[in-house]
mmCIF file of C-alpha atoms in Angstrom:
data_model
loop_
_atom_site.group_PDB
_atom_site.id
_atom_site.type_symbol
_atom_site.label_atom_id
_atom_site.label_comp_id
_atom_site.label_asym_id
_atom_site.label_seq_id
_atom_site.Cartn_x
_atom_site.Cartn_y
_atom_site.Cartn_z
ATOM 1 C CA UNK L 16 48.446 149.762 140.652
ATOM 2 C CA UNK L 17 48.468 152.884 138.724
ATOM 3 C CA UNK L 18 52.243 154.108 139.771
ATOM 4 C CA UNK L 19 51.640 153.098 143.448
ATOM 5 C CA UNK L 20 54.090 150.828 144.686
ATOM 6 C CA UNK L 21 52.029 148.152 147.821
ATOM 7 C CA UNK L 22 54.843 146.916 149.705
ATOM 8 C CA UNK L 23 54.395 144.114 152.019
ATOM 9 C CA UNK L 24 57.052 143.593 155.101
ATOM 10 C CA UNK L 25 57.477 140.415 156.464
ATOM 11 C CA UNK L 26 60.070 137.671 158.178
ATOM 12 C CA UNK L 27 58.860 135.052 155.827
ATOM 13 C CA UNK L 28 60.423 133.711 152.809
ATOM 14 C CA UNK L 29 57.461 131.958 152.398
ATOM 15 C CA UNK L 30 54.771 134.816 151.517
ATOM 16 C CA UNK L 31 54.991 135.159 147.870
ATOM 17 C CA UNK L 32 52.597 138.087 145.964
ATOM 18 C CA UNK L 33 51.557 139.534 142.516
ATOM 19 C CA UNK L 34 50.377 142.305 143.869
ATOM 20 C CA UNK L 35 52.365 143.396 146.666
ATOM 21 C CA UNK L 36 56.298 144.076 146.553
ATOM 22 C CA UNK L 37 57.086 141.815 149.541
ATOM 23 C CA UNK L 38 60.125 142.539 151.791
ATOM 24 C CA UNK L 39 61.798 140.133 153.877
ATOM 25 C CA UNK L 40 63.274 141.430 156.610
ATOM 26 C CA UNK L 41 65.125 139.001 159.182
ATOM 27 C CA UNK L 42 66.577 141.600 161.243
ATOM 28 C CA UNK L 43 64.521 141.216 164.940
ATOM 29 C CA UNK L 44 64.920 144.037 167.302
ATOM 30 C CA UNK L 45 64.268 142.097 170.865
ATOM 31 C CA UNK L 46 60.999 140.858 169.224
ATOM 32 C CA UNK L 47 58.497 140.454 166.624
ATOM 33 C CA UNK L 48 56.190 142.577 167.816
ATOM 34 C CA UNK L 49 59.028 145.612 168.464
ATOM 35 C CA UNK L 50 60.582 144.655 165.065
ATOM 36 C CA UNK L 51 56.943 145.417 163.756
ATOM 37 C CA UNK L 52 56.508 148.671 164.965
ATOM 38 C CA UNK L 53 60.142 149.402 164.070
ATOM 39 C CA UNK L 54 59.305 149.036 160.211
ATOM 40 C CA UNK L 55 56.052 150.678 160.952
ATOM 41 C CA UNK L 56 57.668 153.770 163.142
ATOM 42 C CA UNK L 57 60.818 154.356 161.174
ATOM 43 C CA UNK L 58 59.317 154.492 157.717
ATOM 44 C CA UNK L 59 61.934 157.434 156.293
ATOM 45 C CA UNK L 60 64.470 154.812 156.746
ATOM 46 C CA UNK L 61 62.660 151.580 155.723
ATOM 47 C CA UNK L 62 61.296 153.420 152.468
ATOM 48 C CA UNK L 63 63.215 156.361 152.119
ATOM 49 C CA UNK L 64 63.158 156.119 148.276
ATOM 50 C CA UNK L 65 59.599 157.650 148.839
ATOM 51 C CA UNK L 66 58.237 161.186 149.527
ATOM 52 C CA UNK L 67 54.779 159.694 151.290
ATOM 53 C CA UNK L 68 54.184 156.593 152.481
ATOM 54 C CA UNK L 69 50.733 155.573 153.864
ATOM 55 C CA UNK L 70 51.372 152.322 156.944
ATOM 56 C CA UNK L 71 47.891 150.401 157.014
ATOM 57 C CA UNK L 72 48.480 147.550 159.932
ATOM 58 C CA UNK L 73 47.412 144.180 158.758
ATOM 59 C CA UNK L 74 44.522 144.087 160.698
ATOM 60 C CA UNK L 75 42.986 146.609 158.535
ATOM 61 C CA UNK L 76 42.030 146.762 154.663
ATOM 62 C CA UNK L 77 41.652 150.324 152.739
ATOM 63 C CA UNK L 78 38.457 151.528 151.356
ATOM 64 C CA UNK L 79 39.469 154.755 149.879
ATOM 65 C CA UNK L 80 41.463 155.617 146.721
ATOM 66 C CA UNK L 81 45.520 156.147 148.087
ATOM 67 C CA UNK L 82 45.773 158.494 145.601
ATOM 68 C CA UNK L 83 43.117 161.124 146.977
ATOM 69 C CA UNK L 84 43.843 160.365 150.253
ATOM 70 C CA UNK L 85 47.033 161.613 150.118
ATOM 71 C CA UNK L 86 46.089 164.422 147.924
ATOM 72 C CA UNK L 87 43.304 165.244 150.427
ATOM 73 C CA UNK L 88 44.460 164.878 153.765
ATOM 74 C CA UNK L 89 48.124 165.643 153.507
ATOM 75 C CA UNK L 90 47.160 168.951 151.698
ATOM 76 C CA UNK L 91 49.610 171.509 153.850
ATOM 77 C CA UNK L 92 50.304 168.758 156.310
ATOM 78 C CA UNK L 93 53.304 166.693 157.564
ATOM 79 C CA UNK L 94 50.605 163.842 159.403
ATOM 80 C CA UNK L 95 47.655 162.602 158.924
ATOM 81 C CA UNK L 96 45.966 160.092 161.667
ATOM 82 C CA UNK L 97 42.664 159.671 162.869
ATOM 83 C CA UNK L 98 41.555 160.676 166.476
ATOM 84 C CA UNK L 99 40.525 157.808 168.876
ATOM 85 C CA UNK L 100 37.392 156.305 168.589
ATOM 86 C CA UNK L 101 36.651 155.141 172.152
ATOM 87 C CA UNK L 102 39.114 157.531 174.236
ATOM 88 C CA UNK L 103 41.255 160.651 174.063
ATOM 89 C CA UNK L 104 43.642 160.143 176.955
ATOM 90 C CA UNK L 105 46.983 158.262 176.985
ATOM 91 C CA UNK L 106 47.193 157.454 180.609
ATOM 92 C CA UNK L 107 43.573 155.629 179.926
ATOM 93 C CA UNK L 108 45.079 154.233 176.985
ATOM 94 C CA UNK L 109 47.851 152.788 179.268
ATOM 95 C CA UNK L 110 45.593 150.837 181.697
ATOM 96 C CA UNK L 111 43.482 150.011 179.682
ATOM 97 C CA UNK L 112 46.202 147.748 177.587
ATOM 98 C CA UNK L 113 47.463 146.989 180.901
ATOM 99 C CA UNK L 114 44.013 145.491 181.772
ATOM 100 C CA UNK L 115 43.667 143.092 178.779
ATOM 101 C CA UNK L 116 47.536 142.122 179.532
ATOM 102 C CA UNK L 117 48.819 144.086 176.241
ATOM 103 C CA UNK L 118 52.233 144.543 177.569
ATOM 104 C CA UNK L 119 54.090 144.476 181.041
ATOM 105 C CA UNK L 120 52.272 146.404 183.103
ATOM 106 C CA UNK L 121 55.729 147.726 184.957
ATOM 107 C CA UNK L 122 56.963 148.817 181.538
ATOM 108 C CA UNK L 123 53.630 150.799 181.238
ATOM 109 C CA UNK L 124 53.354 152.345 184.054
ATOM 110 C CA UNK L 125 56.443 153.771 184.573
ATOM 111 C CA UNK L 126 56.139 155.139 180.697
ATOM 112 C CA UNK L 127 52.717 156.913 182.240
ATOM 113 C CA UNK L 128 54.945 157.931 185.455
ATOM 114 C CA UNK L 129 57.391 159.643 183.389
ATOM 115 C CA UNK L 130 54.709 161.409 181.141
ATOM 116 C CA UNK L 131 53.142 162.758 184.310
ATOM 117 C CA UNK L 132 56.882 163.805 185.548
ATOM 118 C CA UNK L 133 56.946 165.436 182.691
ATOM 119 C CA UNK L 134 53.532 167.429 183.234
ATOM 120 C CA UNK L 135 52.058 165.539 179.854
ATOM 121 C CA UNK L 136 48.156 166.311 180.229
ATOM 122 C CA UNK L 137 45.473 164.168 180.907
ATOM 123 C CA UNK L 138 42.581 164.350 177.840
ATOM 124 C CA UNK L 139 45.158 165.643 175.241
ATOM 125 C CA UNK L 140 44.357 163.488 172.523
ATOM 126 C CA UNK L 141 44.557 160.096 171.371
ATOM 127 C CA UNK L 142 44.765 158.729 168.124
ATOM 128 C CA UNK L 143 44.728 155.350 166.257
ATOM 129 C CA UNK L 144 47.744 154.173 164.957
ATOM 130 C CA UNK L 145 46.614 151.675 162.874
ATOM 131 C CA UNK L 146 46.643 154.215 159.408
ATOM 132 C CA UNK L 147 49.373 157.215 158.922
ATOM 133 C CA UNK L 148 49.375 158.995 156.431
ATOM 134 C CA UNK L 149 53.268 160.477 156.351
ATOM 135 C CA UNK L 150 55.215 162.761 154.624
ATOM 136 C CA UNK L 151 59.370 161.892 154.026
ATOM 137 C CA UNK L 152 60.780 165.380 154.887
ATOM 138 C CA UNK L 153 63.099 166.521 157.892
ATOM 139 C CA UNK L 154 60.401 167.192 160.439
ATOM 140 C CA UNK L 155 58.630 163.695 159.826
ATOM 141 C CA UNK L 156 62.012 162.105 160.415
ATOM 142 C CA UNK L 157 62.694 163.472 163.187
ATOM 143 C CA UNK L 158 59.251 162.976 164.726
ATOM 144 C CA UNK L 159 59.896 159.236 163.438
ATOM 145 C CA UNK L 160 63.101 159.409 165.391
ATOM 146 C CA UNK L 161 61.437 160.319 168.948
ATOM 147 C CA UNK L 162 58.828 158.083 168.470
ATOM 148 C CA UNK L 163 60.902 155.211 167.820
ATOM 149 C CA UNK L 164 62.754 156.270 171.041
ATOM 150 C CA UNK L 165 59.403 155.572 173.093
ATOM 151 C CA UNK L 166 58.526 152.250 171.936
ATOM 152 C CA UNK L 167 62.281 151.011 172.096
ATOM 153 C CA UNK L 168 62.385 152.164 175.916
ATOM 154 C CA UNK L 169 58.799 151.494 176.528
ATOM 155 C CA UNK L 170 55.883 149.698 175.647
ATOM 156 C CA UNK L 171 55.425 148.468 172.345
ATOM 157 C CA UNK L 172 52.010 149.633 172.318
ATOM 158 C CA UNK L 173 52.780 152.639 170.109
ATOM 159 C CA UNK L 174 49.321 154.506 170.371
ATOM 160 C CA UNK L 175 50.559 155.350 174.221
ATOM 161 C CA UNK L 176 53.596 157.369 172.897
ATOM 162 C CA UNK L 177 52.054 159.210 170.356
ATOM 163 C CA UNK L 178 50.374 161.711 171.813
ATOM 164 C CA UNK L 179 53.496 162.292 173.603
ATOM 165 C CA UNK L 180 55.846 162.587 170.804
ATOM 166 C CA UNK L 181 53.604 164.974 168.356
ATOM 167 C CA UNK L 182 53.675 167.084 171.595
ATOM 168 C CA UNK L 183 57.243 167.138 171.269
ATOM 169 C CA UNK L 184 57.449 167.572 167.494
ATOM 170 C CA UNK L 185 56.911 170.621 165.101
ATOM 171 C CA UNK L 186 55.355 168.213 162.483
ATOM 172 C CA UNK L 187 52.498 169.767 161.198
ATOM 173 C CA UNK L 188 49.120 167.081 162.138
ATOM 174 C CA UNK L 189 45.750 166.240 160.574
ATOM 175 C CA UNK L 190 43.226 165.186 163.079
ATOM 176 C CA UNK L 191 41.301 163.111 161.014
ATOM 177 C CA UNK L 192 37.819 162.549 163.112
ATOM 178 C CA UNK L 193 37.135 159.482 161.139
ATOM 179 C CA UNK L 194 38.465 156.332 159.809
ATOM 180 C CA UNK L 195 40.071 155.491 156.090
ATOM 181 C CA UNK L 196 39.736 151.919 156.902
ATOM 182 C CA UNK L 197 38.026 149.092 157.456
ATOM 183 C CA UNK L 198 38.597 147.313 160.762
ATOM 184 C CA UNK L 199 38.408 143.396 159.422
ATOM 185 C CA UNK L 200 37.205 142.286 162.648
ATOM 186 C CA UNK L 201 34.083 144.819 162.099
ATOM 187 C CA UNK L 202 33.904 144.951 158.397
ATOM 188 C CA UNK L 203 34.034 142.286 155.820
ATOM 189 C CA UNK L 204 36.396 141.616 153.493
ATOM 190 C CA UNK L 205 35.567 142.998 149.909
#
């Protein structure tokens, strides 16, 4: 592991490693899915014995070395996520998860009706959320802080809030045009 620490969250007693520091956690915040993206969101509080912390969703796998990647991409940087592979707008973002039944549709659109109240832009950027690469300082926090704000009130689908919330924030952000994963329902498993 080479002074990394891999640290697994999870509601199960069950899931046992010898490779990953496993966390139960049986706190549930209205859901699984919301409890999820709370540990995911808030990572200054869930690891704040940590200066970076690097969230990889379980549906991916990394193929680079953590050690250069934070080295590389959070060189003068708060953030690092990549952009959107497929779009770069969060209203489309919104109907489209509204179209394959992602979340309520209600709660979605009026999160999309308050953006637009708001005078948020069409085409401003979207990003994947699956990877982020963080720093644990002040500005991250707080950007944490609004973020988690936006998924409690609205959807759970936390790739519609971002672009939204790093508007907001003074957190200095690394558009990474390219993935630092594998996606395992496009790449196989090493």
């Amino acid at each position: 592991k080479d002074g990394i620490d891999y640290i697994a969250f999870t509601n199960s007693d069950k899931i046992k490693s010898d490779f990953w520091d496993v966390r139960v956690n049986k706190e549930l915040h209205r859901n699984g899915r919301r409890t999820a993206r709370k540990h995911k969101i808030l990572c200054h509080s869930y690891l704040n014995e940590y200066d970076v912390s690097i969230w990889i969703d379980n549906q991916y796998f990394h193929t680079y070395d953590v050690r250069s990647i934070v080295d590389c991409y959070l060189d003068g940087y708060d953030i690092a996520i990549h952009t959107h592979g497929d779009r770069d707008c969060l209203y489309d973002e919104g109907h489209i998860n509204i179209r394959f039944g992602n979340d309520n549709p209600k709660i979605i659109n009026s999160q999309l009706e308050d953006y637009s109240r708001l005078a948020f832009p069409r085409n401003a950027g979207l990003y994947e959320s699956g990877v982020l690469i963080r720093r644990h300082n002040k500005k991250v926090s707080e950007f944490n802080e609004l973020w988690w704000e936006q998924v409690d009130k609205y959807s759970v689908r936390d790739q519609i809030s971002l672009p939204y919330v790093l508007s907001e924030s003074d957190v200095e952000l690394n558009k990474l045009p390219f993935t630092l994963s594998g996606h395992i329902t496009q790449l196989p498993i090493p």
